[in-house]
mmCIF file of C-alpha atoms in Angstrom:
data_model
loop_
_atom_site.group_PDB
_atom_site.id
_atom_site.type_symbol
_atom_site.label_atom_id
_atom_site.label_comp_id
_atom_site.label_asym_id
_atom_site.label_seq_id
_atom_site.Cartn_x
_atom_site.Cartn_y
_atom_site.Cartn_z
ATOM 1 C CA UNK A 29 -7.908 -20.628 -52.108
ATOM 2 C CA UNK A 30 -4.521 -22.014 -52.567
ATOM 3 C CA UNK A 31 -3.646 -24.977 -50.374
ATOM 4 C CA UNK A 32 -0.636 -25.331 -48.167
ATOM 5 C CA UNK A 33 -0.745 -28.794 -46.934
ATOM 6 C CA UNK A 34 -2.130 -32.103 -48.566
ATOM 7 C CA UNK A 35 -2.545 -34.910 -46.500
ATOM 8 C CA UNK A 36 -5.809 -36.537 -44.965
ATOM 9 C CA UNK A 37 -7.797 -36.648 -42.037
ATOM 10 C CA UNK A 38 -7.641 -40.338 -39.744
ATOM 11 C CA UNK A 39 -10.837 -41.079 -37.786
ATOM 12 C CA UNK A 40 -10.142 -44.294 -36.754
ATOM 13 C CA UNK A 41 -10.265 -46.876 -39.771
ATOM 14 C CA UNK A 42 -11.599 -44.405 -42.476
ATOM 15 C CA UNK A 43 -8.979 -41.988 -44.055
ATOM 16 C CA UNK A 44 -10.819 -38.837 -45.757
ATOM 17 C CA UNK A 45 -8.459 -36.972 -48.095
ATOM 18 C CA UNK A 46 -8.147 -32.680 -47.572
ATOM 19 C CA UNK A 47 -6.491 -30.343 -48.265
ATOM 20 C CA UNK A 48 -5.239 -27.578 -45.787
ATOM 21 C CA UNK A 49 -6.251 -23.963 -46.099
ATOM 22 C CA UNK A 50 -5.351 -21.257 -44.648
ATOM 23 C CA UNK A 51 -8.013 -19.292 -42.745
ATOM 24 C CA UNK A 52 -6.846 -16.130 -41.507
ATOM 25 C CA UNK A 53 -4.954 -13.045 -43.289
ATOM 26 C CA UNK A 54 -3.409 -10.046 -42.465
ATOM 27 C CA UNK A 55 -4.000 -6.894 -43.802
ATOM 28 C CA UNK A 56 -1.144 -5.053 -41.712
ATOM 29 C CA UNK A 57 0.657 -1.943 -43.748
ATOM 30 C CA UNK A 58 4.418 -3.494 -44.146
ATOM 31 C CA UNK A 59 7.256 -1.364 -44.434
ATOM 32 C CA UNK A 60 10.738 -1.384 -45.685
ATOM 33 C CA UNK A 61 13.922 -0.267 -44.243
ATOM 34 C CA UNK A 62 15.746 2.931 -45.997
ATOM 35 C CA UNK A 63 18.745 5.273 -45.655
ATOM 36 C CA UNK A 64 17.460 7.753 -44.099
ATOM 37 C CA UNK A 65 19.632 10.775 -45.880
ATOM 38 C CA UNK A 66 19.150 9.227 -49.827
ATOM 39 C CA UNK A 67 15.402 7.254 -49.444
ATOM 40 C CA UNK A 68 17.765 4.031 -50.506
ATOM 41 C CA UNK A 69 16.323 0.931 -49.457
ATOM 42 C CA UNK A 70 18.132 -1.429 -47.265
ATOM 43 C CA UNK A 71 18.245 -5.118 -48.041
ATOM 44 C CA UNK A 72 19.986 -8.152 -45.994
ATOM 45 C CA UNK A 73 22.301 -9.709 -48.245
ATOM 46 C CA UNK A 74 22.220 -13.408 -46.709
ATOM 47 C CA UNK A 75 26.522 -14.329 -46.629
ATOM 48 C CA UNK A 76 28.705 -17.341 -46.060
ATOM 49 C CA UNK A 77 30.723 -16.929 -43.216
ATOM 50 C CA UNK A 78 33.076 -19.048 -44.068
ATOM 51 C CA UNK A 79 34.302 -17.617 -47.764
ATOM 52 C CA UNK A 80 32.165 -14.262 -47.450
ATOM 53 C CA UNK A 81 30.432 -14.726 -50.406
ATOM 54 C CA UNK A 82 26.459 -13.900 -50.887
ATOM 55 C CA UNK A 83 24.578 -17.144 -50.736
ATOM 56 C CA UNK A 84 21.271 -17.414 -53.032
ATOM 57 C CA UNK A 85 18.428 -18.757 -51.332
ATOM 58 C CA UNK A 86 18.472 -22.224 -53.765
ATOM 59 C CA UNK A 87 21.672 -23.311 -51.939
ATOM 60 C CA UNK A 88 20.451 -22.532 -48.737
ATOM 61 C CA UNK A 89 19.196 -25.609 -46.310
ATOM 62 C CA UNK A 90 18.582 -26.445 -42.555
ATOM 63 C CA UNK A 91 21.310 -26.841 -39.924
ATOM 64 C CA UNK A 92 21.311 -27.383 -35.813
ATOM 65 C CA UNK A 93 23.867 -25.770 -33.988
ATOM 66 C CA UNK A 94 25.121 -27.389 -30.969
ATOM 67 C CA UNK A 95 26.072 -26.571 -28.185
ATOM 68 C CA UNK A 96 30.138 -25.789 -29.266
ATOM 69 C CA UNK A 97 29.476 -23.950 -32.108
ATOM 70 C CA UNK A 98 28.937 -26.769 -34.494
ATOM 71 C CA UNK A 99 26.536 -27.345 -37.174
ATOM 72 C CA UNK A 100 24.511 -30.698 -37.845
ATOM 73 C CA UNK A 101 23.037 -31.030 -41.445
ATOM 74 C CA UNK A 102 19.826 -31.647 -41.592
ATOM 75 C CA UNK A 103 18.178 -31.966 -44.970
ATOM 76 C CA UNK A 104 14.646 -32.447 -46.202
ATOM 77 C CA UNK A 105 15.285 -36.181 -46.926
ATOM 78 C CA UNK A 106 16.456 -36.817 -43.398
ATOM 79 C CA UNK A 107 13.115 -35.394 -42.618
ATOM 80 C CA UNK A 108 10.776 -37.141 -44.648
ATOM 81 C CA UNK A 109 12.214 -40.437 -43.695
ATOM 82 C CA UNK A 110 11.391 -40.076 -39.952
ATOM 83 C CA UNK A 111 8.804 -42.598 -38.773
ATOM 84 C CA UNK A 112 5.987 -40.065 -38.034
ATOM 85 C CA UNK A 113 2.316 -41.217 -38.771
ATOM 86 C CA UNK A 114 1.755 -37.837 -38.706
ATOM 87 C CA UNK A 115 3.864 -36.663 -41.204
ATOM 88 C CA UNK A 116 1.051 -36.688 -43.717
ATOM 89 C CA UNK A 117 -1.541 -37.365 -41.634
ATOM 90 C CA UNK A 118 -3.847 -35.253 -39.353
ATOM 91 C CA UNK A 119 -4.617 -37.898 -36.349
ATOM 92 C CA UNK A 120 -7.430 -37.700 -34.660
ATOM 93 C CA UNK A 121 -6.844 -38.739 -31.086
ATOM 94 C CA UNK A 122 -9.955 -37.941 -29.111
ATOM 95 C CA UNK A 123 -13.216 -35.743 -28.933
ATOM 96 C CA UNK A 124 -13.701 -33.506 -26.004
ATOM 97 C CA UNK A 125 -16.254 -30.726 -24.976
ATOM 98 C CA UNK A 126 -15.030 -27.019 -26.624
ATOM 99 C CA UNK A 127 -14.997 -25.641 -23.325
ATOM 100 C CA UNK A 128 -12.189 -27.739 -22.063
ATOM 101 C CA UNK A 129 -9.862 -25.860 -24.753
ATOM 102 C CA UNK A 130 -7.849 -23.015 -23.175
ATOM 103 C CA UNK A 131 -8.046 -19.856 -25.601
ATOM 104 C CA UNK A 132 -4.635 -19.736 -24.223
ATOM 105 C CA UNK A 133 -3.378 -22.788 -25.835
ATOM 106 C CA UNK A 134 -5.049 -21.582 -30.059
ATOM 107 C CA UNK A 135 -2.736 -20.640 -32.380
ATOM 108 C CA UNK A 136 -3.054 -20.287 -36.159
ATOM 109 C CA UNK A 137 -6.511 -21.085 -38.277
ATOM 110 C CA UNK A 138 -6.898 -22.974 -41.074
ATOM 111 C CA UNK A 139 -10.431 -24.741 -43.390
ATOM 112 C CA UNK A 140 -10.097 -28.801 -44.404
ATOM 113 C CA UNK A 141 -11.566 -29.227 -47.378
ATOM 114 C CA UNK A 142 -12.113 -32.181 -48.792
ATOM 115 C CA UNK A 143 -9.817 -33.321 -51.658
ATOM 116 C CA UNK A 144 -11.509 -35.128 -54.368
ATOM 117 C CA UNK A 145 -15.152 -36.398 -54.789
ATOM 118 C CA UNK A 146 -14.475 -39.606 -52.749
ATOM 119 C CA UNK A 147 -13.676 -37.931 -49.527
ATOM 120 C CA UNK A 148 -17.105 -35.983 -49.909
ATOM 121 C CA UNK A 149 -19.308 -38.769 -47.961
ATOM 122 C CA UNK A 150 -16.622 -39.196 -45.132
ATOM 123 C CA UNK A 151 -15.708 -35.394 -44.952
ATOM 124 C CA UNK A 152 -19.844 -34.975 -44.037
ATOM 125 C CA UNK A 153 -19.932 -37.906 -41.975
ATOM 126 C CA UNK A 154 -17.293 -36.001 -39.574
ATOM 127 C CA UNK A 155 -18.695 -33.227 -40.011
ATOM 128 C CA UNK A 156 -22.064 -34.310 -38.786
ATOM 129 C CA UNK A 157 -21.119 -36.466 -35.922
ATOM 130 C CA UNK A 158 -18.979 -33.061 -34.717
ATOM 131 C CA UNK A 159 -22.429 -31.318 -34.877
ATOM 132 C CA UNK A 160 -24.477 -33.292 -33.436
ATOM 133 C CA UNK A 161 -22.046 -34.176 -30.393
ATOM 134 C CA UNK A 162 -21.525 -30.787 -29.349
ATOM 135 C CA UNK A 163 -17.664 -31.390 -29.138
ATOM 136 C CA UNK A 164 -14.494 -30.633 -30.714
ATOM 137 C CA UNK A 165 -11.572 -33.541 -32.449
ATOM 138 C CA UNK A 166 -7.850 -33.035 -30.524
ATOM 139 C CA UNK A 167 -5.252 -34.457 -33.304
ATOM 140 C CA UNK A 168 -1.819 -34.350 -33.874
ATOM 141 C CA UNK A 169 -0.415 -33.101 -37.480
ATOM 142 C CA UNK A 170 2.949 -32.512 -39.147
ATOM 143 C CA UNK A 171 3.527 -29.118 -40.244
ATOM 144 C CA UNK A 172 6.604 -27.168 -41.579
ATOM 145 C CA UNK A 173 9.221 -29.390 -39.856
ATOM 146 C CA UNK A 174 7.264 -30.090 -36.637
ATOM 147 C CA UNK A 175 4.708 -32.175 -35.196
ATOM 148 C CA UNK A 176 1.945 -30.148 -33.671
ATOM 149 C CA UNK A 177 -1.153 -30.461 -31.794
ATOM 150 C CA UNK A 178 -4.666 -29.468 -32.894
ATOM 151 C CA UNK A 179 -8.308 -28.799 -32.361
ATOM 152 C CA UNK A 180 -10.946 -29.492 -35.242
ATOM 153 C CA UNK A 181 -14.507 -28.108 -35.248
ATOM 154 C CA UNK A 182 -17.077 -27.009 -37.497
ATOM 155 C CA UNK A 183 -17.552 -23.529 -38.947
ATOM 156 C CA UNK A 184 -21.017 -23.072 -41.174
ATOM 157 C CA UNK A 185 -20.791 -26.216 -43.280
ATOM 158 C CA UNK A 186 -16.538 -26.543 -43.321
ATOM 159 C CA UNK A 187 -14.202 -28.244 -40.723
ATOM 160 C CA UNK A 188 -11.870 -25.981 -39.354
ATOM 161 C CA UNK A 189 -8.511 -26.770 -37.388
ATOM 162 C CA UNK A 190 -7.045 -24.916 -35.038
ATOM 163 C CA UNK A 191 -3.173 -25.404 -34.091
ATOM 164 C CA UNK A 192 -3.025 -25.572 -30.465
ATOM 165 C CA UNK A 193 -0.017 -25.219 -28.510
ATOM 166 C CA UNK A 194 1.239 -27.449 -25.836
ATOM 167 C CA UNK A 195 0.333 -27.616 -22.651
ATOM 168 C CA UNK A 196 4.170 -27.066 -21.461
ATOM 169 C CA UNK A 197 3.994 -24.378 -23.916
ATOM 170 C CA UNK A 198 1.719 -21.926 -21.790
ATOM 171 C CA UNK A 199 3.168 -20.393 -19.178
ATOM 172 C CA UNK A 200 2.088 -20.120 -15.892
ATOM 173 C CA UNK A 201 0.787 -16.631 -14.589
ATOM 174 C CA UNK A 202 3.145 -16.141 -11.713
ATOM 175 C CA UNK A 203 3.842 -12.476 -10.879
ATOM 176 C CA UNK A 204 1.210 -10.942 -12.633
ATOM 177 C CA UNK A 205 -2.208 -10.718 -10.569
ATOM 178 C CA UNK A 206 -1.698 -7.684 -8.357
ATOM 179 C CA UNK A 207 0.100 -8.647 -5.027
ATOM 180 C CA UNK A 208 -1.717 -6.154 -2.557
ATOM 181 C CA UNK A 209 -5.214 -7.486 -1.041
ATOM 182 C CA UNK A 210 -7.790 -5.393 -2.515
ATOM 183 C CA UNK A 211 -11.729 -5.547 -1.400
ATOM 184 C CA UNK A 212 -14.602 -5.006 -3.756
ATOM 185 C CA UNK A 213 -17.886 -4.015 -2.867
ATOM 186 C CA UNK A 214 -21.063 -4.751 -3.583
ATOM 187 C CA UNK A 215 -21.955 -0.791 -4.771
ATOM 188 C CA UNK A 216 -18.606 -1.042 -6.870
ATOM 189 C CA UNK A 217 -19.836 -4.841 -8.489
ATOM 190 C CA UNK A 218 -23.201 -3.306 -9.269
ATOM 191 C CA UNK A 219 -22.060 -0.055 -11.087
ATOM 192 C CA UNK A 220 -19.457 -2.737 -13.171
ATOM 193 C CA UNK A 221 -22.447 -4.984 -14.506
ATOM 194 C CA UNK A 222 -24.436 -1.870 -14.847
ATOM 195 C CA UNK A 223 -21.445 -0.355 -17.279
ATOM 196 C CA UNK A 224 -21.842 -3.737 -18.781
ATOM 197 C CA UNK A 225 -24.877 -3.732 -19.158
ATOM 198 C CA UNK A 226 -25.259 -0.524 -20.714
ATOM 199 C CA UNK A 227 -22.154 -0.932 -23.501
ATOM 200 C CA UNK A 228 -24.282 -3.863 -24.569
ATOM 201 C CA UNK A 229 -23.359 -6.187 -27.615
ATOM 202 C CA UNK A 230 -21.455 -5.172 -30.598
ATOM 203 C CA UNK A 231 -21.475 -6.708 -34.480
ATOM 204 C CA UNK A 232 -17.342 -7.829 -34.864
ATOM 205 C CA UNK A 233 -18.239 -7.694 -38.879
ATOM 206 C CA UNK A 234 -18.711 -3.709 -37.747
ATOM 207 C CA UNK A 235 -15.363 -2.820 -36.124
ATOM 208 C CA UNK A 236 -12.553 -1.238 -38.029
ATOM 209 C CA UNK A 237 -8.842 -0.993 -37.645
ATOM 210 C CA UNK A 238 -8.459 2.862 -37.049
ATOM 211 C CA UNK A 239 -4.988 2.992 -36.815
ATOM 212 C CA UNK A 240 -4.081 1.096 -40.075
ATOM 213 C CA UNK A 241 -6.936 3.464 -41.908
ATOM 214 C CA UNK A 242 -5.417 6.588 -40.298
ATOM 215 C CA UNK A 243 -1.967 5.131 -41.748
ATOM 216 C CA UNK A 244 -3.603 4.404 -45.291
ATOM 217 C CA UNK A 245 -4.341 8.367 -45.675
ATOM 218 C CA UNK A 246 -1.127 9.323 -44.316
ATOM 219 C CA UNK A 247 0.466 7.430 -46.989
ATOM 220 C CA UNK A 248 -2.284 9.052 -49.488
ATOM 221 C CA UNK A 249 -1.187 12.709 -48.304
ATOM 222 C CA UNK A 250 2.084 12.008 -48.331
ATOM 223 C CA UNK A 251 2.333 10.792 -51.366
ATOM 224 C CA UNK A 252 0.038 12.811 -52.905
ATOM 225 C CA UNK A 253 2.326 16.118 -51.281
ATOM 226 C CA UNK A 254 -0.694 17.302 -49.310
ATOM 227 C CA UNK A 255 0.409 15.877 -45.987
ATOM 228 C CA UNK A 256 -0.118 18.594 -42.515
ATOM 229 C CA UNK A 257 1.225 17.460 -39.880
ATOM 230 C CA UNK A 258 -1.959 16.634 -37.058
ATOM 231 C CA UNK A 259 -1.511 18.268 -33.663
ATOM 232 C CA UNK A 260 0.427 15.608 -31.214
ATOM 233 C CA UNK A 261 -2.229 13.905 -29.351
ATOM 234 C CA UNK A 262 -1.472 14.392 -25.142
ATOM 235 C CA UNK A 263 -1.463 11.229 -23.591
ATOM 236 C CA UNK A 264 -2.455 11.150 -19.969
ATOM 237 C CA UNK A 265 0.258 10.624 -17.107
ATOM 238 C CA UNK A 266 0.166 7.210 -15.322
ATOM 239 C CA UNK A 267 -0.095 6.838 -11.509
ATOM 240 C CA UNK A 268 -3.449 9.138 -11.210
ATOM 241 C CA UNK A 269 -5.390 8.423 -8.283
ATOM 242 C CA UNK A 270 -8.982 8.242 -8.810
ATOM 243 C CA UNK A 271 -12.072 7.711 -7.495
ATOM 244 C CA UNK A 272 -13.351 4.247 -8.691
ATOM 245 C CA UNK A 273 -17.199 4.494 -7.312
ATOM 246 C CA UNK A 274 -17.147 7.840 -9.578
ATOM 247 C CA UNK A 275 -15.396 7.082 -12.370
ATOM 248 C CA UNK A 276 -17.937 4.304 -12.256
ATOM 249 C CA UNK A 277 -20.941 5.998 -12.452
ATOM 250 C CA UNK A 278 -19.915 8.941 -14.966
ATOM 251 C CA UNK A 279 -18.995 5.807 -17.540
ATOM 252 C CA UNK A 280 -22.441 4.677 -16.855
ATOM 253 C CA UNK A 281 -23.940 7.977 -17.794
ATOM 254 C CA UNK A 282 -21.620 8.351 -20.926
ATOM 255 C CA UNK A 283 -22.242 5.457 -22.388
ATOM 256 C CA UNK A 284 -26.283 5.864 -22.114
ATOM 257 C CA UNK A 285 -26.010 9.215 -23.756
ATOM 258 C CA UNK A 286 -23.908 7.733 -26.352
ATOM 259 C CA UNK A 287 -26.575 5.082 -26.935
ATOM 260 C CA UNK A 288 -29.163 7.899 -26.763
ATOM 261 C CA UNK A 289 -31.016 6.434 -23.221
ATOM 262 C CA UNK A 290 -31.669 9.142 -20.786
ATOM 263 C CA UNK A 291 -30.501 8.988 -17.311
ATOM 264 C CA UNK A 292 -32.324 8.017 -14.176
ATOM 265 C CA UNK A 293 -33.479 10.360 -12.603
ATOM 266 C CA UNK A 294 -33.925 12.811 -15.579
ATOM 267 C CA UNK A 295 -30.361 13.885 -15.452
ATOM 268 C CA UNK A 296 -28.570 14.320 -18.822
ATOM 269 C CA UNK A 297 -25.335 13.925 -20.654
ATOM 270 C CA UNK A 298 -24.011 17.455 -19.055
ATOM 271 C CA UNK A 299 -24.501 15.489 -15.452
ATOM 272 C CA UNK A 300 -21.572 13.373 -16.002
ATOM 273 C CA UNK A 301 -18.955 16.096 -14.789
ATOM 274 C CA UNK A 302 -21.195 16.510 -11.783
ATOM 275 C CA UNK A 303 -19.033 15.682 -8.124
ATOM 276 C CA UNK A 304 -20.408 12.465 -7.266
ATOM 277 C CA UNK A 305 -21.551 12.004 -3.712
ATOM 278 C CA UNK A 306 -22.437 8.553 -1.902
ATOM 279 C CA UNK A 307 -26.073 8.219 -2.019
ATOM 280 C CA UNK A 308 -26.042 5.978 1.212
ATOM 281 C CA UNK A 309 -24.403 8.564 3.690
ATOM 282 C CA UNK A 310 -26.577 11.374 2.779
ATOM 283 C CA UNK A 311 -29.667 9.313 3.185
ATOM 284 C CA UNK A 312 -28.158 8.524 6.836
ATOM 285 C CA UNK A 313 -27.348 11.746 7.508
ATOM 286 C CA UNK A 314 -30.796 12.529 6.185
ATOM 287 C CA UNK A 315 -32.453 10.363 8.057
ATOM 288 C CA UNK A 316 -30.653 11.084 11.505
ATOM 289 C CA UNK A 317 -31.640 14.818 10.926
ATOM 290 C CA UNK A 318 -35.082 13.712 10.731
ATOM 291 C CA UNK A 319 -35.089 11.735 13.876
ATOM 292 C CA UNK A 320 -33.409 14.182 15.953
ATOM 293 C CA UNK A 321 -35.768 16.891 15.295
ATOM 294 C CA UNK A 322 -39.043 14.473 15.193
ATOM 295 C CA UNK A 323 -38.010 13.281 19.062
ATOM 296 C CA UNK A 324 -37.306 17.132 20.092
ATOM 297 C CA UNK A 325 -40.986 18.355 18.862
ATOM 298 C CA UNK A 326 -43.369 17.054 20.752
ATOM 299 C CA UNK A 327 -41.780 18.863 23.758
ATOM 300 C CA UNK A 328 -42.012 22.540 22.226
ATOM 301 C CA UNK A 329 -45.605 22.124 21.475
ATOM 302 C CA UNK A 330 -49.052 22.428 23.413
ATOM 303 C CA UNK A 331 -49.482 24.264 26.700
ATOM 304 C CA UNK A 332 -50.933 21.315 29.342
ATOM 305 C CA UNK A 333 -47.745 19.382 28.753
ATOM 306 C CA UNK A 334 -45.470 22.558 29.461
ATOM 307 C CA UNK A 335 -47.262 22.994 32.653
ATOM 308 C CA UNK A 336 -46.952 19.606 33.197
ATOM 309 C CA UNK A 337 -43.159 19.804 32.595
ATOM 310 C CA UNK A 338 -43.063 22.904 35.088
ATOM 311 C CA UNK A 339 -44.423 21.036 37.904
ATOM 312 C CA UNK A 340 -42.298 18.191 37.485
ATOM 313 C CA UNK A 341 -39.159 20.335 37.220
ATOM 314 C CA UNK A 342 -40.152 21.950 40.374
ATOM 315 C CA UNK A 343 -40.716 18.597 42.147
ATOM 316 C CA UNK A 344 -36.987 17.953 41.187
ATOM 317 C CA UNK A 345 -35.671 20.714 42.550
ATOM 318 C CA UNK A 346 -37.430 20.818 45.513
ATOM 319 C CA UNK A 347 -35.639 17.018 46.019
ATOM 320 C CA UNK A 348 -32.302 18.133 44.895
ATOM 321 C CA UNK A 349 -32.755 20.864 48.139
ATOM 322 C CA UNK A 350 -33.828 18.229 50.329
ATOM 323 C CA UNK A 351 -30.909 16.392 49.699
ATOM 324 C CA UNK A 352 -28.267 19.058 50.066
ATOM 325 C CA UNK A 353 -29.025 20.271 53.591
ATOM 326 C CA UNK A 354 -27.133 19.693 56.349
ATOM 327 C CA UNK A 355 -25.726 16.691 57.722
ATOM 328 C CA UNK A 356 -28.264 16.413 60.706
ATOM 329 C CA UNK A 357 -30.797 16.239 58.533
ATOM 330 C CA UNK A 358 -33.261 15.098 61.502
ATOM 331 C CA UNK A 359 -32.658 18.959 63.086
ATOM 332 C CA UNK A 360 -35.444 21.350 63.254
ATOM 333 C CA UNK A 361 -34.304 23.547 60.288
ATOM 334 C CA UNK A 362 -34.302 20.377 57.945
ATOM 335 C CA UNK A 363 -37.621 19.542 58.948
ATOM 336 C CA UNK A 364 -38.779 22.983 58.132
ATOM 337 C CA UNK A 365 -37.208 23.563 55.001
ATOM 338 C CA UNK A 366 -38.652 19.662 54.044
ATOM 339 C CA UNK A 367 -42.174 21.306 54.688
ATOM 340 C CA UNK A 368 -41.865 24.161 52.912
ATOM 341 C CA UNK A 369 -40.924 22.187 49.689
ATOM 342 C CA UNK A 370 -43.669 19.989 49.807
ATOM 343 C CA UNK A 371 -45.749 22.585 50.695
ATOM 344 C CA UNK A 372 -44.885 24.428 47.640
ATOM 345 C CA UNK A 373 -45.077 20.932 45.422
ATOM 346 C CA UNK A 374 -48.297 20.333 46.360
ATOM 347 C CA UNK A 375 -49.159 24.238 45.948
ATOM 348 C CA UNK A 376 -47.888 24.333 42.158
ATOM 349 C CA UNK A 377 -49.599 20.794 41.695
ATOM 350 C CA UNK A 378 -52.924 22.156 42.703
ATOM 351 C CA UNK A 379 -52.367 25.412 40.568
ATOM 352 C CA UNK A 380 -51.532 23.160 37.254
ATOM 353 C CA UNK A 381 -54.750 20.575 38.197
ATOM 354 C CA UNK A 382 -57.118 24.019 39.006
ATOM 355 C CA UNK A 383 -55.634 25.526 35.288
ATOM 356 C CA UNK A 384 -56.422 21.915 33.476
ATOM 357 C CA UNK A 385 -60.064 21.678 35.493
ATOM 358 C CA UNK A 386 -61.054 25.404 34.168
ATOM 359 C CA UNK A 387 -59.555 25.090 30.578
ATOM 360 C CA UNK A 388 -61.376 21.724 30.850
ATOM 361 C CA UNK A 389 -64.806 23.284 32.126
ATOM 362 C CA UNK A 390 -64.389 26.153 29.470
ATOM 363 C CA UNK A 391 -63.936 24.016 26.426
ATOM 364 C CA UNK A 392 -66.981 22.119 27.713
ATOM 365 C CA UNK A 393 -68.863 25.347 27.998
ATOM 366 C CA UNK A 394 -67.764 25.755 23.997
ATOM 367 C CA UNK A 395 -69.106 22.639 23.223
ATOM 368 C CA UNK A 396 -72.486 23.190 24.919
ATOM 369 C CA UNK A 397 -73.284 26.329 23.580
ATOM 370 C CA UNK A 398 -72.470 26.037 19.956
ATOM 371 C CA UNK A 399 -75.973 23.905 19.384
ATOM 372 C CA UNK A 400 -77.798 26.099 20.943
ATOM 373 C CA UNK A 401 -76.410 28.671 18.690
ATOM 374 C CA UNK A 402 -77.018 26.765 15.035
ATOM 375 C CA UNK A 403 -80.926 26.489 16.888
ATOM 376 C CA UNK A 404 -81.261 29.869 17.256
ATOM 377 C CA UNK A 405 -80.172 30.529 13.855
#
C-alpha cells in the first residue's frame, strides 16, 4: 500500500520511524455532471478573477481571506518553517483506557508501519506494551496543513491510528432527545430485549451494500440497452399512530420465523397479523369471573342449607314486621302480632329441625341395612 505520510512515532526518548497508511476505502459509484439534452459532460474550469483567464492547477497555491475581502499568501514554505514538533512527528502524549474515547470524537483510519528494519524492535516494543496494558496512545500529528489529535491501538499484529476530533469539535446534543415525558414499562422493556434477543449477532464480513449493487446492474442494463424500468417502491406516510406493545410482539414473532424458531405457544409465522390483546387484563378478567361464580355456588346447591336459608329469611321478616307496627308498640295489638311471629319462627324452626332429624334417621336406616344385605347375599 502506498504511503501518504512519513514521519515517526515519539514514545518518550525512543523515535521509531513509519510510515502512514491509509486504512479505509470507498467503494461508492461516482458520477459526473452532464447536459442533460446532448449527454456532454460538465467540467469546472478553475478562473482568475482578476484577468479571467483559466488557471492550471501548477500555479495554483493557498490563500486566507480576511475579513474585508483580502487575501493573505500563504505558501508551503511559510508552512514548513512553523515551529511544530509535530510537523513530522506523531507525539505520543498519554495512554488511557479505550473506553474513555467517544466514538463521537473518531474520524479517519489509517495502519503505521514501520519504516525500515531499525524501527522493527521499537515498532514491537509499542506494540506489545499497548497489548498487554489494555489501553490506547492519545498523540498529536501534523497532517495536510493542520495539527490534529489522535488515538493509536493495535489491530492483529499492526498499530493503527485513529484521527480524533477535538473535544470543542463535538457538539453538544441540545434539542434533539424528545421534549415530551414519556414512561416505559416493564412489559414494553421486556418485549425490546426479547426482539434483541431474538435478532441475535450478525458476521459484519457478511453484510452487503444493496443499494450500490442494485446501482451496479442498473448501470449493466442500461448500458447494455436492456434496462425496464422497476415498479416505484410506496413508501409509508409518517405520523402513523401505532400500537408499540404490538408492534412489539409481531417483530418478535417475525424475526423467530425468519431464524426458523417456532413460537411459544405453538403459534406460527401466520400468527403475526393476529390482533394482539394484553395477556394481563384477560387473566384479571378471567380470574374475577372465576371468583364471582365460585362465591355464588355454594348457595344454589344442597337441600339442608336451603331450608336453612328459608328459616332464617323468615326470622327476618318476621323482625322487619315487628319493627314496623305502630308507634305504641306496648298496645295489645303489638303484643299480639309479636306472638304470632314468634310463634310462627319457632313453628318453621321446628319443621326444618323435624325434616333434618328424619332425613338424618333415614340415612342411618341406609347405613344399617346395607350389611345386612351383602350377609344375606
Amino acid at each position: 500500500m502506498r504511503s501518504i505520510w512519513n514521519g515517526a512515532i515519539s514514545f518518550g526518548l525512543v523515535s521509531i520511524p513509519i510510515k502512514l497508511v491509509n486504512a479505509t476505502e470507498s467503494h461508492s459509484i461516482s458520477f459526473r455532471q452532464i447536459h442533460v439534452s446532448d449527454g456532454g459532460r460538465v467540467r469546472y474550469r478553475k478562473v482568475c478573477e482578476l484577468d479571467g483567464e483559466e488557471v492550471p492547477s501548477a500555479e495554483i497555491g493557498k490563500g486566507y481571506e480576511e475579513a474585508d475581502g483580502s487575501i493573505v499568501p500563504i505558501t508551503d514554505e511559510d508552512l514548513a518553517q512553523l515551529p511544530l514538533a509535530t510537523a513530522k512527528t506523531i507525539e505520543i502524549m498519554s495512554f488511557v483506557p479505550a473506553e474513555e474515547i467517544d466514538p463521537l470524537q473518531m474520524d479517519a483510519a489509517y495502519y503505521l508501519a514501520a519504516n525500515g528494519a531499525t524501527a522493527a524492535k521499537p515498532y514491537t516494543l509499542l506494540r506489545e506494551a499497548l497489548k498487554r496494558s489494555r489501553k490506547v496512545a492519545i498523540a498529536k500529528y501534523a497532517l495536510r496543513g493542520r495539527e490534529r489529535l489522535g488515538m493509536l491501538r493495535v489491530v492483529d499484529d499492526v498499530i493503527a491510528m485513529h484521527g480524533l476530533l477535538w473535544p470543542d469539535e463535538i457538539r453538544a446534543p441540545e434539542g434533539v432527545a424528545p421534549e415530551v415525558t414519556v414512561s416505559v414499562r416493564e412489559a414494553e422493556l421486556d418485549l425490546a430485549d426479547a426482539l434483541m434477543a431474538t435478532l441475535g449477532e450478525v458476521e459484519l464480513a457478511s453484510l452487503r451494500d444493496d443499494y450500490r449493487e442494485a446501482v451496479e446492474a442498473l448501470i449493466v442494463a442500461k448500458s447494455a440497452g436492456a434496462f425496464e424500468p422497476a415498479e416505484a417502491v410506496v413508501e409509508p406516510s409518517g405520523g402513523q399512530v401505532i400500537d408499540l406493545m404490538a408492534a412489539l410482539e409481531k417483530s418478535v414473532r417475525a424475526a423467530k420465523a425468519s431464524r426458523g424458531e417456532a413460537d411459544e405457544g405453538g403459534e406460527g409465522a401466520g400468527a403475526a397479523e393476529a390482533e394482539v390483546t394484553p395477556i394481563r387484563r384477560k387473566a384479571r378478567a378471567e380470574a374475577g369471573t372465576r371468583a364471582g361464580t365460585g362465591a355464588a355456588a355454594p348457595k344454589a346447591v344442597g337441600g339442608k342449607k336451603s331450608t336453612a336459608a328459608s328459616a332464617k329469611k323468615t326470622a327476618a321478616s318476621a323482625a322487619t314486621k315487628k319493627k314496623t307496627t305502630t308507634a305504641g308498640g306496648k298496645s295489645a295489638t303489638g303484643k299480639s302480632t309479636s306472638r304470632t311471629t314468634k310463634t310462627a319462627a319457632k313453628s318453621t324452626a321446628k319443621t326444618a329441625a323435624a325434616k333434618k332429624t328424619g332425613s338424618g334417621a333415614a340415612a342411618s336406616a341406609k347405613r344399617t341395612a346395607a350389611p345386612r344385605k351383602r350377609t344375606s347375599a
